[in-house]
Tab-separated table of C-alpha atoms in Angstrom:
chain	number	residue	atom	x	y	z
A	15	MET	CA	-0.273	0.129	0.005
A	16	ALA	CA	1.202	3.288	-0.422
A	17	THR	CA	2.612	5.923	2.276
A	18	ARG	CA	0.746	9.131	2.158
A	19	GLN	CA	3.774	10.462	0.948
A	20	GLU	CA	3.793	9.205	-2.076
A	21	LEU	CA	0.038	9.175	-2.285
A	22	LEU	CA	0.393	13.097	-2.225
A	23	LYS	CA	3.656	13.249	-4.570
A	24	ALA	CA	1.354	11.578	-7.018
A	25	ARG	CA	-1.135	13.810	-6.748
A	26	GLU	CA	1.414	16.881	-7.438
A	27	GLU	CA	2.476	15.120	-10.607
A	28	LEU	CA	-1.131	15.269	-11.564
A	29	HIS	CA	-1.422	18.603	-10.968
A	30	VAL	CA	0.887	19.666	-12.380
A	31	ALA	CA	-0.204	17.503	-15.349
A	32	ILE	CA	-3.971	19.258	-15.150
A	33	HIS	CA	-2.983	22.871	-14.246
A	34	ALA	CA	-0.003	22.426	-17.907
A	35	ALA	CA	-2.922	22.833	-20.325
A	36	GLU	CA	-4.909	25.213	-18.533
A	37	GLU	CA	-4.777	28.387	-20.222
A	38	TRP	CA	-2.554	30.977	-19.042
A	39	GLN	CA	-1.601	34.388	-20.075
A	40	GLU	CA	1.308	33.689	-22.693
A	41	SER	CA	4.061	34.520	-21.168
A	42	TYR	CA	4.206	31.889	-18.077
A	43	LYS	CA	4.298	29.678	-20.944
A	44	ALA	CA	7.003	31.797	-23.295
A	45	SER	CA	10.195	29.955	-20.903
A	46	PRO	CA	9.028	26.353	-20.912
A	47	SER	CA	11.264	25.769	-18.487
A	48	THR	CA	9.886	28.797	-15.137
A	49	PHE	CA	6.334	27.748	-16.278
A	50	ARG	CA	6.720	23.454	-15.818
A	51	ARG	CA	9.115	24.858	-11.855
A	52	LEU	CA	5.784	27.138	-11.388
A	53	LEU	CA	3.191	24.439	-12.039
A	54	GLU	CA	5.694	22.110	-9.470
A	55	LEU	CA	5.864	25.073	-6.909
A	56	GLU	CA	2.233	25.244	-6.754
A	57	ALA	CA	1.145	21.603	-6.770
A	58	ALA	CA	3.996	21.538	-3.284
A	59	LEU	CA	2.020	24.179	-1.869
A	60	GLU	CA	-1.106	22.771	-2.448
A	61	THR	CA	0.128	20.278	-0.701
A	62	ALA	CA	1.942	22.088	2.136
A	63	THR	CA	-0.764	23.891	3.108
A	64	GLY	CA	-3.122	20.805	3.137
A	65	GLU	CA	-1.125	18.978	5.033
A	66	TYR	CA	-0.562	22.363	7.421
A	67	LEU	CA	-4.476	22.256	7.389
A	68	HIS	CA	-5.252	18.550	7.927
A	69	GLU	CA	-2.742	18.810	11.216
A	70	LEU	CA	-4.250	22.588	12.733
A	71	SER	CA	-7.606	20.636	12.886
A	72	THR	CA	-6.850	18.435	15.287
A	73	ARG	CA	-5.499	21.634	17.101
A	74	ALA	CA	-7.663	23.662	16.339
A	75	ILE	CA	-10.404	21.565	19.027
A	76	LYS	CA	-7.735	22.852	21.838
A	77	TYR	CA	-8.954	26.502	20.849
A	78	VAL	CA	-12.157	25.943	21.726
A	79	ASP	CA	-13.400	26.388	25.065
A	80	TRP	CA	-16.068	23.801	24.628
A	81	SER	CA	-17.694	24.264	27.983
A	82	ARG	CA	-19.389	27.807	27.108
A	83	LEU	CA	-20.859	25.905	23.577
A	84	PRO	CA	-24.178	26.908	24.665
A	85	THR	CA	-23.685	30.951	24.583
A	86	GLN	CA	-24.381	32.079	21.967
A	87	VAL	CA	-20.992	33.884	19.449
A	88	LYS	CA	-20.853	37.052	18.730
A	89	ALA	CA	-18.105	38.299	16.053
A	90	ASP	CA	-15.022	39.255	18.622
A	91	ALA	CA	-15.814	37.083	21.944
A	92	GLY	CA	-17.235	33.792	22.170
A	93	PRO	CA	-15.501	30.349	23.981
A	94	VAL	CA	-13.169	31.203	20.589
A	95	LEU	CA	-9.586	32.019	21.918
A	96	ASN	CA	-9.570	35.742	21.323
A	97	ASN	CA	-6.988	36.790	18.113
A	98	ASP	CA	-4.444	38.224	20.627
A	99	ASP	CA	-3.532	34.630	22.202
A	100	PRO	CA	-0.077	33.402	21.868
A	101	VAL	CA	-2.041	29.839	19.988
A	102	TRP	CA	-1.806	32.388	16.874
A	103	ALA	CA	1.827	33.163	17.189
A	104	TYR	CA	2.307	29.190	17.074
A	105	GLU	CA	0.024	28.836	14.044
A	106	GLU	CA	1.875	32.065	12.537
A	107	THR	CA	5.328	30.313	12.790
A	108	LEU	CA	4.431	27.009	12.167
A	109	LEU	CA	2.794	27.745	8.242
A	110	THR	CA	5.652	29.838	8.034
A	111	ALA	CA	7.973	27.184	8.157
A	112	ALA	CA	5.403	25.301	5.984
A	113	VAL	CA	5.809	28.158	2.760
A	114	ILE	CA	8.249	30.096	3.140
A	115	GLU	CA	10.844	28.015	1.115
A	116	LEU	CA	8.566	27.637	-1.726
A	117	ILE	CA	6.934	30.798	-1.363
A	118	THR	CA	10.941	32.487	-2.048
A	119	GLU	CA	11.767	29.885	-4.767
A	120	LEU	CA	8.494	30.968	-6.764
A	121	ILE	CA	9.607	34.525	-6.193
A	122	ALA	CA	12.904	33.587	-7.290
A	123	THR	CA	10.757	31.617	-10.624
A	124	GLY	CA	9.845	35.149	-11.554
A	125	ALA	CA	12.463	37.331	-11.402
A	126	ILE	CA	14.132	34.413	-13.695
A	127	ALA	CA	11.592	34.475	-16.219
A	128	GLY	CA	11.554	38.003	-16.502
A	129	GLU	CA	15.369	37.656	-17.095
A	130	TYR	CA	14.184	35.154	-20.285
A	131	LEU	CA	10.991	37.402	-21.122
A	132	TYR	CA	13.246	40.656	-21.271
A	133	GLY	CA	16.998	38.894	-22.216
A	134	ILE	CA	18.572	40.807	-19.195
A	135	PRO	CA	20.278	38.551	-17.753
A	136	MET	CA	20.888	39.170	-14.100
A	137	GLY	CA	21.594	35.611	-12.439
A	138	PHE	CA	18.709	35.831	-9.684
A	139	ASN	CA	18.320	32.940	-7.262
A	140	THR	CA	16.933	32.151	-3.854
A	141	LEU	CA	20.263	33.305	-2.266
A	142	ASP	CA	19.714	36.808	-3.075
A	143	GLU	CA	19.232	39.294	-0.509
A	144	ALA	CA	16.466	41.738	-2.086
A	145	ILE	CA	14.800	37.876	-2.402
A	146	MET	CA	15.223	36.888	0.499
A	147	GLN	CA	13.731	39.781	1.769
A	148	ALA	CA	10.460	40.313	-0.326
A	149	ALA	CA	9.576	36.542	0.359
A	150	ARG	CA	9.966	36.865	3.900
A	151	LEU	CA	7.932	40.082	3.207
A	152	HIS	CA	5.748	37.814	1.082
A	153	THR	CA	4.937	35.079	3.256
A	154	ALA	CA	4.276	37.293	7.132
A	155	GLU	CA	0.995	38.580	4.823
A	156	PHE	CA	0.510	35.364	3.248
A	157	VAL	CA	0.293	34.048	6.700
A	158	LYS	CA	-1.455	36.825	8.658
A	159	GLY	CA	-4.533	36.196	5.714
A	160	VAL	CA	-4.555	32.403	6.234
A	161	THR	CA	-4.492	32.360	9.868
A	162	GLU	CA	-7.307	35.333	9.736
A	163	THR	CA	-9.757	33.324	7.513
A	164	THR	CA	-8.635	29.906	9.712
A	165	ARG	CA	-10.045	32.957	13.402
A	166	LYS	CA	-12.987	33.043	10.951
A	167	LEU	CA	-13.632	30.153	10.424
A	168	ILE	CA	-13.602	28.745	13.719
A	169	ARG	CA	-16.165	31.648	14.901
A	170	GLU	CA	-18.305	30.968	12.645
A	171	SER	CA	-18.165	26.717	12.811
A	172	VAL	CA	-19.182	26.856	16.069
A	173	ALA	CA	-21.623	29.522	15.260
A	174	LYS	CA	-22.820	27.283	13.660
A	175	SER	CA	-23.092	24.333	15.407
A	176	ILE	CA	-24.828	26.925	18.266
A	177	ALA	CA	-27.559	27.690	16.221
A	178	LEU	CA	-28.048	23.810	15.569
A	179	GLY	CA	-28.186	22.246	19.555
A	180	GLU	CA	-25.226	20.519	18.576
A	181	ASN	CA	-23.475	19.085	21.338
A	182	ALA	CA	-19.321	19.182	22.116
A	183	HIS	CA	-18.238	15.933	20.035
A	184	GLU	CA	-21.177	17.270	16.862
A	185	ALA	CA	-19.061	20.286	17.322
A	186	THR	CA	-16.047	18.906	17.309
A	187	ILE	CA	-15.955	17.260	13.989
A	188	ARG	CA	-17.432	19.930	13.122
A	189	LEU	CA	-14.697	21.890	13.271
A	190	MET	CA	-12.591	19.115	12.126
A	191	ASP	CA	-14.189	19.349	9.070
A	192	VAL	CA	-13.881	22.933	7.836
A	193	ILE	CA	-10.391	23.503	8.662
A	194	ASP	CA	-9.766	19.960	7.402
A	195	ASN	CA	-10.673	21.113	4.082
A	196	PRO	CA	-8.805	20.749	0.660
A	197	ILE	CA	-10.582	22.499	-1.315
A	198	ARG	CA	-9.460	26.126	0.535
A	199	ALA	CA	-5.621	24.203	-0.005
A	200	GLU	CA	-6.138	24.067	-3.579
A	201	LEU	CA	-7.550	27.221	-3.395
A	202	ILE	CA	-4.721	29.645	-2.036
A	203	SER	CA	-1.972	27.484	-3.935
A	204	GLN	CA	-4.033	28.317	-7.513
A	205	THR	CA	-3.316	31.763	-6.384
A	206	GLU	CA	-0.835	32.532	-3.876
A	207	PRO	CA	2.244	31.718	-6.752
A	208	VAL	CA	0.622	33.964	-9.180
A	209	ASN	CA	1.037	36.602	-6.382
A	210	ALA	CA	4.106	35.844	-5.891
A	211	TYR	CA	5.722	34.813	-9.279
A	212	GLN	CA	4.424	38.552	-10.176
A	213	THR	CA	6.331	39.623	-7.405
A	214	GLY	CA	9.455	37.917	-8.562
A	215	LEU	CA	9.179	39.440	-12.118
A	216	LYS	CA	8.594	42.908	-10.711
A	217	HIS	CA	11.508	42.968	-8.920
A	218	PHE	CA	13.359	41.924	-11.918
A	219	ALA	CA	11.595	44.767	-13.902
A	220	LYS	CA	12.739	47.013	-10.783
A	221	GLU	CA	16.360	45.805	-11.081
A	222	THR	CA	16.462	46.072	-14.350
A	223	GLY	CA	15.179	49.750	-15.167
A	224	ALA	CA	11.169	49.846	-16.417
A	225	LYS	CA	9.621	52.684	-15.873
A	226	GLN	CA	5.769	51.468	-16.866
A	227	LYS	CA	3.810	47.975	-16.539
A	228	THR	CA	0.687	47.167	-18.975
A	229	TRP	CA	-1.735	45.191	-17.620
A	230	ASP	CA	-1.791	41.682	-20.184
A	231	GLY	CA	-5.080	39.751	-19.886
A	232	LEU	CA	-6.636	36.087	-21.092
A	233	LYS	CA	-9.053	37.076	-24.690
A	234	GLY	CA	-11.837	35.177	-21.765
A	235	ALA	CA	-11.048	36.775	-19.037
A	236	CYS	CA	-13.548	37.747	-16.339
A	237	GLN	CA	-15.747	41.186	-16.053
A	238	LEU	CA	-13.263	42.384	-13.066
A	239	CYS	CA	-9.763	41.804	-15.146
A	240	SER	CA	-11.075	42.472	-18.505
A	241	PRO	CA	-11.365	45.931	-17.552
A	242	LEU	CA	-7.313	46.077	-17.158
A	243	ILE	CA	-6.100	44.770	-20.532
A	244	GLY	CA	-4.369	46.804	-21.704
A	245	LYS	CA	-3.906	49.442	-19.161
A	246	THR	CA	-0.530	50.724	-18.635
A	247	ILE	CA	0.685	52.835	-15.570
A	248	ASP	CA	3.625	53.520	-13.475
A	249	ILE	CA	5.979	50.698	-12.433
A	250	ASP	CA	4.672	51.820	-8.667
A	251	GLU	CA	1.351	52.726	-9.746
A	252	SER	CA	-1.720	51.019	-8.283
A	253	PHE	CA	-4.699	48.835	-10.035
A	254	VAL	CA	-8.118	49.712	-9.429
A	255	LEU	CA	-10.504	46.730	-9.858
A	256	ALA	CA	-14.367	47.589	-10.777
A	257	THR	CA	-14.545	46.547	-6.773
A	258	GLY	CA	-12.576	49.858	-5.838
A	259	ARG	CA	-9.701	47.636	-4.532
A	260	GLU	CA	-6.527	48.565	-5.628
A	261	ILE	CA	-3.651	46.109	-5.918
A	262	ASP	CA	0.384	46.252	-7.724
A	263	ARG	CA	-0.104	43.129	-9.877
A	264	PRO	CA	-2.226	40.152	-10.319
A	265	ALA	CA	-3.732	38.008	-9.034
A	266	ALA	CA	-6.582	40.242	-8.788
A	267	HIS	CA	-9.321	36.981	-6.950
A	268	PRO	CA	-8.547	33.294	-6.918
A	269	ARG	CA	-6.602	31.159	-9.858
A	270	CYS	CA	-6.066	34.372	-11.631
A	271	ARG	CA	-3.783	33.571	-14.776
A	272	CYS	CA	-3.406	37.253	-16.342
A	273	SER	CA	0.388	38.997	-16.382
A	274	LEU	CA	2.181	42.568	-17.072
A	275	ILE	CA	4.905	43.418	-20.069
A	276	TYR	CA	6.671	45.513	-18.266
A	277	ILE	CA	7.754	48.992	-20.670
A	278	TYR	CA	11.288	50.482	-20.858
């Protein structure tokens, strides 16, 4: 019988094969080697995130005071441990350890792709100090977002259990299922790699003197991205989505496959 690690590795290989056939903005595929590496890192990030959430599901049940289950739960109160409880700093440390190397390599891959796209060799790699600094900042933002969502999901799960009149055992099962969610890991892994890759591509562009950037998307882009296609702004300006949210670069939404063209 195959081990869990062997099954996870097989799933990663399948992930690469499936998503390589998807429609991406063409610059991602311009360099077969960096595109292949992007997909491999995307698959690895899904595994790392999924395994973290799987293990978190058993820890999360300890972050609820089940003796208070019959009480009403407000958004910032109730049986769930407060945001400033040390357990959340511990969770952030665990998640950081699980993903920082992958995010560092994703950022480096974006910078290396820039070398190929624009024909300017810079010798970027994961040991470049600027790449490592960008990865630390990027990872911190990513981890904070995931942890905040986790706390929200725990509160919502407990609130639903109270509304349904579930006992502690039933509520515990519900909570574990909510946290150990492969769909969430998949969504994260198909969004965050583009964020990190584009961070690396922008680092390359700035280091090589680019002055502007143009949004480049697919012909069948979504309603959020299609208004941005062809829009050119200064390299440090932000694109404004139809929702009013400002972003520096793709991804504009989960599973976004848009990219940027840098102008010198």
